[in-house]
mmCIF file of C-alpha atoms and ligand atoms in Angstrom:
data_model
loop_
_atom_site.group_PDB
_atom_site.id
_atom_site.type_symbol
_atom_site.label_atom_id
_atom_site.label_comp_id
_atom_site.label_asym_id
_atom_site.label_seq_id
_atom_site.Cartn_x
_atom_site.Cartn_y
_atom_site.Cartn_z
ATOM 1 C CA MET A 1 -19.954 -29.570 -51.307
ATOM 2 C CA HIS A 2 -22.349 -31.171 -48.931
ATOM 3 C CA VAL A 3 -21.907 -30.371 -45.245
ATOM 4 C CA HIS A 4 -23.796 -32.532 -42.872
ATOM 5 C CA ARG A 5 -26.483 -30.689 -40.916
ATOM 6 C CA TYR A 6 -25.003 -31.439 -37.493
ATOM 7 C CA GLU A 7 -21.589 -30.386 -38.698
ATOM 8 C CA ARG A 8 -23.050 -27.055 -39.739
ATOM 9 C CA ILE A 9 -24.740 -26.602 -36.360
ATOM 10 C CA TRP A 10 -21.495 -27.233 -34.481
ATOM 11 C CA LEU A 11 -19.563 -24.992 -36.853
ATOM 12 C CA VAL A 12 -21.953 -22.129 -36.124
ATOM 13 C CA ALA A 13 -21.913 -22.878 -32.387
ATOM 14 C CA ALA A 14 -18.095 -22.845 -32.316
ATOM 15 C CA LEU A 15 -17.964 -19.536 -34.189
ATOM 16 C CA ALA A 16 -20.562 -18.065 -31.832
ATOM 17 C CA LEU A 17 -18.445 -19.130 -28.849
ATOM 18 C CA ILE A 18 -15.360 -17.453 -30.304
ATOM 19 C CA VAL A 19 -17.298 -14.223 -30.843
ATOM 20 C CA LEU A 20 -18.682 -14.462 -27.299
ATOM 21 C CA PHE A 21 -15.217 -14.978 -25.789
ATOM 22 C CA ILE A 22 -13.722 -12.063 -27.719
ATOM 23 C CA GLY A 23 -16.698 -9.981 -26.605
ATOM 24 C CA THR A 24 -16.279 -10.778 -22.914
ATOM 25 C CA VAL A 25 -12.541 -10.153 -23.028
ATOM 26 C CA THR A 26 -13.092 -6.839 -24.807
ATOM 27 C CA TYR A 27 -15.753 -5.813 -22.313
ATOM 28 C CA GLY A 28 -13.510 -6.775 -19.412
ATOM 29 C CA ALA A 29 -10.649 -4.749 -20.874
ATOM 30 C CA VAL A 30 -12.401 -1.520 -21.792
ATOM 31 C CA GLY A 31 -16.127 -1.703 -21.107
ATOM 32 C CA ALA A 32 -16.248 -1.713 -17.329
ATOM 33 C CA GLY A 33 -14.417 1.536 -16.736
ATOM 34 C CA TYR A 34 -10.960 0.020 -16.735
ATOM 35 C CA GLY A 35 -8.021 1.840 -18.220
ATOM 36 C CA MET A 36 -4.299 1.661 -18.415
ATOM 37 C CA VAL A 37 -2.182 3.951 -16.287
ATOM 38 C CA ASP A 38 -1.795 6.758 -18.761
ATOM 39 C CA ASP A 39 -0.244 10.182 -18.945
ATOM 40 C CA THR A 40 -3.028 12.082 -17.172
ATOM 41 C CA GLY A 41 -1.229 11.828 -13.835
ATOM 42 C CA GLY A 42 2.018 12.986 -15.388
ATOM 43 C CA GLU A 43 5.558 11.714 -15.187
ATOM 44 C CA VAL A 44 7.920 11.940 -12.251
ATOM 45 C CA ASP A 45 11.498 11.105 -11.396
ATOM 46 C CA PRO A 46 11.105 7.674 -9.784
ATOM 47 C CA SER A 47 13.989 8.291 -7.412
ATOM 48 C CA ASN A 48 12.398 11.500 -6.116
ATOM 49 C CA PRO A 49 8.740 11.862 -7.140
ATOM 50 C CA ALA A 50 8.084 14.785 -4.797
ATOM 51 C CA ALA A 51 10.562 16.914 -6.730
ATOM 52 C CA SER A 52 8.192 16.855 -9.700
ATOM 53 C CA ASP A 53 5.288 19.200 -10.325
ATOM 54 C CA ASN A 54 3.096 16.136 -10.764
ATOM 55 C CA PHE A 55 3.657 14.812 -7.251
ATOM 56 C CA ARG A 56 4.004 16.093 -3.697
ATOM 57 C CA GLU A 57 5.430 14.868 -0.429
ATOM 58 C CA PRO A 58 3.415 11.726 0.355
ATOM 59 C CA GLY A 59 0.352 12.497 2.437
ATOM 60 C CA VAL A 60 -3.191 13.845 2.412
ATOM 61 C CA TYR A 61 -3.873 17.354 1.155
ATOM 62 C CA ASN A 62 -7.044 19.390 1.119
ATOM 63 C CA GLY A 63 -7.869 20.140 -2.484
ATOM 64 C CA SER A 64 -9.363 23.125 -4.192
ATOM 65 C CA GLU A 65 -12.842 22.181 -2.959
ATOM 66 C CA PRO A 66 -13.517 21.926 0.783
ATOM 67 C CA ASP A 67 -14.620 18.296 0.540
ATOM 68 C CA HIS A 68 -12.016 17.256 -1.995
ATOM 69 C CA TYR A 69 -8.774 15.673 -0.883
ATOM 70 C CA ASP A 70 -5.659 14.630 -2.718
ATOM 71 C CA VAL A 71 -3.751 11.667 -1.355
ATOM 72 C CA TYR A 72 -0.180 11.209 -2.587
ATOM 73 C CA ILE A 73 1.113 7.705 -2.025
ATOM 74 C CA GLU A 74 4.511 6.222 -2.784
ATOM 75 C CA ALA A 75 4.654 2.475 -3.196
ATOM 76 C CA LYS A 76 8.019 0.892 -2.543
ATOM 77 C CA GLN A 77 9.388 -2.471 -1.484
ATOM 78 C CA PHE A 78 7.416 -3.330 0.606
ATOM 79 C CA LEU A 79 5.232 -0.563 1.919
ATOM 80 C CA PHE A 80 2.850 2.232 1.111
ATOM 81 C CA VAL A 81 3.847 5.724 2.262
ATOM 82 C CA PRO A 82 1.523 6.661 3.841
ATOM 83 C CA GLY A 83 -0.610 3.619 4.537
ATOM 84 C CA THR A 84 1.636 0.970 6.002
ATOM 85 C CA SER A 85 3.337 2.418 9.074
ATOM 86 C CA GLU A 86 0.429 4.806 9.595
ATOM 87 C CA PRO A 87 -3.060 4.662 8.124
ATOM 88 C CA VAL A 88 -4.189 7.003 5.399
ATOM 89 C CA ARG A 89 -6.922 9.124 6.995
ATOM 90 C CA VAL A 90 -9.603 10.917 5.013
ATOM 91 C CA PRO A 91 -12.943 12.316 6.197
ATOM 92 C CA ALA A 92 -16.283 10.737 5.356
ATOM 93 C CA ASN A 93 -18.506 12.341 2.713
ATOM 94 C CA SER A 94 -15.529 13.473 0.707
ATOM 95 C CA THR A 95 -14.164 13.064 -2.774
ATOM 96 C CA VAL A 96 -10.641 11.747 -2.792
ATOM 97 C CA THR A 97 -8.140 11.616 -5.615
ATOM 98 C CA PHE A 98 -5.355 9.133 -5.063
ATOM 99 C CA HIS A 99 -2.058 9.877 -6.802
ATOM 100 C CA VAL A 100 0.008 6.719 -6.700
ATOM 101 C CA THR A 101 3.522 6.146 -7.939
ATOM 102 C CA SER A 102 6.370 3.758 -7.256
ATOM 103 C CA THR A 103 9.941 4.563 -6.381
ATOM 104 C CA ASP A 104 11.391 1.199 -7.342
ATOM 105 C CA VAL A 105 9.532 -1.590 -9.131
ATOM 106 C CA MET A 106 5.985 -2.148 -10.336
ATOM 107 C CA HIS A 107 3.489 -2.417 -7.482
ATOM 108 C CA GLY A 108 -0.256 -2.635 -7.166
ATOM 109 C CA PHE A 109 -2.525 -0.370 -5.149
ATOM 110 C CA GLU A 110 -5.842 -1.927 -4.257
ATOM 111 C CA VAL A 111 -8.337 -0.740 -1.673
ATOM 112 C CA VAL A 112 -9.821 -4.017 -0.553
ATOM 113 C CA GLY A 113 -13.544 -4.423 -1.086
ATOM 114 C CA THR A 114 -13.806 -1.460 -3.472
ATOM 115 C CA ASN A 115 -13.149 -0.969 -7.163
ATOM 116 C CA ILE A 116 -10.113 1.203 -6.412
ATOM 117 C CA ASN A 117 -7.330 -0.739 -8.009
ATOM 118 C CA THR A 118 -4.393 0.513 -10.019
ATOM 119 C CA MET A 119 -0.827 -0.282 -10.854
ATOM 120 C CA ALA A 120 1.917 1.824 -9.317
ATOM 121 C CA VAL A 121 4.440 2.375 -12.074
ATOM 122 C CA PRO A 122 7.897 3.875 -11.490
ATOM 123 C CA GLY A 123 8.076 7.224 -13.241
ATOM 124 C CA GLN A 124 4.335 7.580 -13.750
ATOM 125 C CA VAL A 125 1.521 8.779 -11.537
ATOM 126 C CA ALA A 126 -1.709 6.818 -11.496
ATOM 127 C CA THR A 127 -4.735 8.849 -10.460
ATOM 128 C CA VAL A 128 -8.019 7.446 -9.164
ATOM 129 C CA THR A 129 -10.874 9.611 -7.912
ATOM 130 C CA VAL A 130 -13.489 8.148 -5.599
ATOM 131 C CA GLU A 131 -16.217 9.261 -3.233
ATOM 132 C CA PHE A 132 -16.436 8.027 0.324
ATOM 133 C CA ASP A 133 -19.766 8.113 2.126
ATOM 134 C CA GLY A 134 -19.811 6.856 5.675
ATOM 135 C CA PRO A 135 -16.902 6.145 7.994
ATOM 136 C CA ASP A 136 -15.180 2.863 7.281
ATOM 137 C CA GLU A 137 -11.844 1.122 7.372
ATOM 138 C CA TYR A 138 -10.245 -0.546 4.384
ATOM 139 C CA GLY A 139 -7.185 -2.606 3.789
ATOM 140 C CA LEU A 140 -4.617 -1.638 1.171
ATOM 141 C CA VAL A 141 -2.805 -4.399 -0.659
ATOM 142 C CA CYS A 142 -0.212 -4.670 -3.357
ATOM 143 C CA ASN A 143 -1.455 -7.018 -6.035
ATOM 144 C CA GLU A 144 1.522 -6.970 -8.379
ATOM 145 C CA TYR A 145 4.330 -9.341 -7.520
ATOM 146 C CA CYS A 146 7.152 -7.006 -6.521
ATOM 147 C CA GLY A 147 9.718 -9.141 -4.753
ATOM 148 C CA SER A 148 10.282 -11.371 -1.777
ATOM 149 C CA GLY A 149 8.187 -9.231 0.552
ATOM 150 C CA HIS A 150 5.255 -8.796 -1.809
ATOM 151 C CA HIS A 151 2.875 -10.777 0.388
ATOM 152 C CA THR A 152 3.612 -8.490 3.338
ATOM 153 C CA MET A 153 2.954 -5.260 1.451
ATOM 154 C CA GLU A 154 -0.238 -3.870 2.887
ATOM 155 C CA GLY A 155 -1.682 -0.858 4.622
ATOM 156 C CA THR A 156 -4.799 0.752 6.039
ATOM 157 C CA LEU A 157 -7.182 3.441 4.844
ATOM 158 C CA LYS A 158 -9.442 4.996 7.464
ATOM 159 C CA VAL A 159 -12.472 7.012 6.455
ATOM 160 C CA VAL A 160 -13.200 8.815 9.701
ATOM 161 C CA PRO A 161 -16.263 10.851 10.721
ATOM 162 C CA GLU A 162 -15.874 14.450 9.700
ATOM 163 C CA SER A 163 -15.951 15.562 13.334
ATOM 164 C CA GLN A 164 -12.949 13.377 14.124
ATOM 165 C CA TYR A 165 -11.043 14.548 11.105
ATOM 166 C CA ASN A 166 -10.724 17.978 12.669
ATOM 167 C CA GLY A 167 -9.372 16.428 15.840
ATOM 168 C CA THR A 168 -7.163 18.444 18.129
ATOM 169 C CA SER A 169 -4.132 16.183 18.292
ATOM 170 C CA GLY A 170 -1.171 17.553 16.453
ATOM 171 C CA ALA A 171 -1.053 14.838 13.849
ATOM 172 C CA ASN A 172 -4.637 15.508 12.825
ATOM 173 C CA THR A 173 -4.541 19.247 12.412
ATOM 174 C CA THR A 174 -6.195 20.189 9.184
ATOM 175 C CA SER A 175 -5.255 23.122 7.090
ATOM 176 C CA SER A 176 -4.714 23.828 3.477
ATOM 177 C CA ASN A 177 -1.595 22.361 1.965
ATOM 178 C CA THR A 178 -0.683 20.592 5.169
ATOM 179 C CA THR A 179 0.404 17.009 4.971
ATOM 180 C CA MET A 180 -1.929 14.914 7.053
ATOM 181 C CA SER A 181 -0.162 11.639 7.370
ATOM 182 C CA GLY A 182 3.046 11.779 5.462
ATOM 183 C CA GLY A 183 5.018 13.201 8.311
ATOM 184 C CA ASN A 184 6.357 16.047 6.230
ATOM 185 C CA VAL A 185 4.282 19.084 7.058
ATOM 186 C CA THR A 186 4.643 21.737 4.444
ATOM 187 C CA SER A 187 4.932 25.260 5.689
ATOM 188 C CA THR A 188 2.938 26.955 2.976
ATOM 189 C CA ALA A 189 -0.418 26.632 4.735
ATOM 190 C CA THR A 190 -2.238 29.925 4.632
ATOM 191 C CA ALA A 191 -5.940 29.178 4.911
ATOM 192 C CA THR A 192 -7.791 26.960 7.313
ATOM 193 C CA SER A 193 -9.939 24.475 5.496
ATOM 194 C CA GLU A 194 -13.512 23.820 6.504
ATOM 195 C CA VAL A 195 -14.073 20.127 6.708
ATOM 196 C CA ASN A 196 -17.252 20.256 8.758
HETATM 197 CU CU1 CUA B 201 4.444 -4.316 -3.901
HETATM 198 CU CU2 CUA B 201 3.728 -6.502 -4.448
#
């Protein structure tokens, strides 16, 4: 069978385009460090995540390392706890692991202007670990449509200078296992952390 030369050229070009498109989609899905919310964060009871071993009362906790912090955030229609009514505060030059879950429907958790972006899935905990250098302030937004108030679902993340993180006001007291901004201070604090 004779195929005209130009027909062959366009056939090859069309096949090359298909391969290119599949390649870009594949790279976008798995190649750039993206991943699905998986089981690494563990499962929780969506109606009461803090009752699970995989989650704690929402707030900021000093981790096992002095400059490592764990931030537990509940997303719900239509706010982040903490984040919306009060900013999430973490010190500069720290490593922070966000543990994000939802207590009702699917939400998004995006720290604007960064590559911190995950879904908040009821019953599952999404974990994202990041490093913060200098002090800064970021917006938090929900980027999954979650109901009539979706467009109002936002919050604030403040990366404050380390000196300010050890501030003297009651709400900013830092010690191990103490909730920083969730409002529910746990009473198991035994050691004073060294943030500076
Ligand atoms: Cu929560 Cu959109």
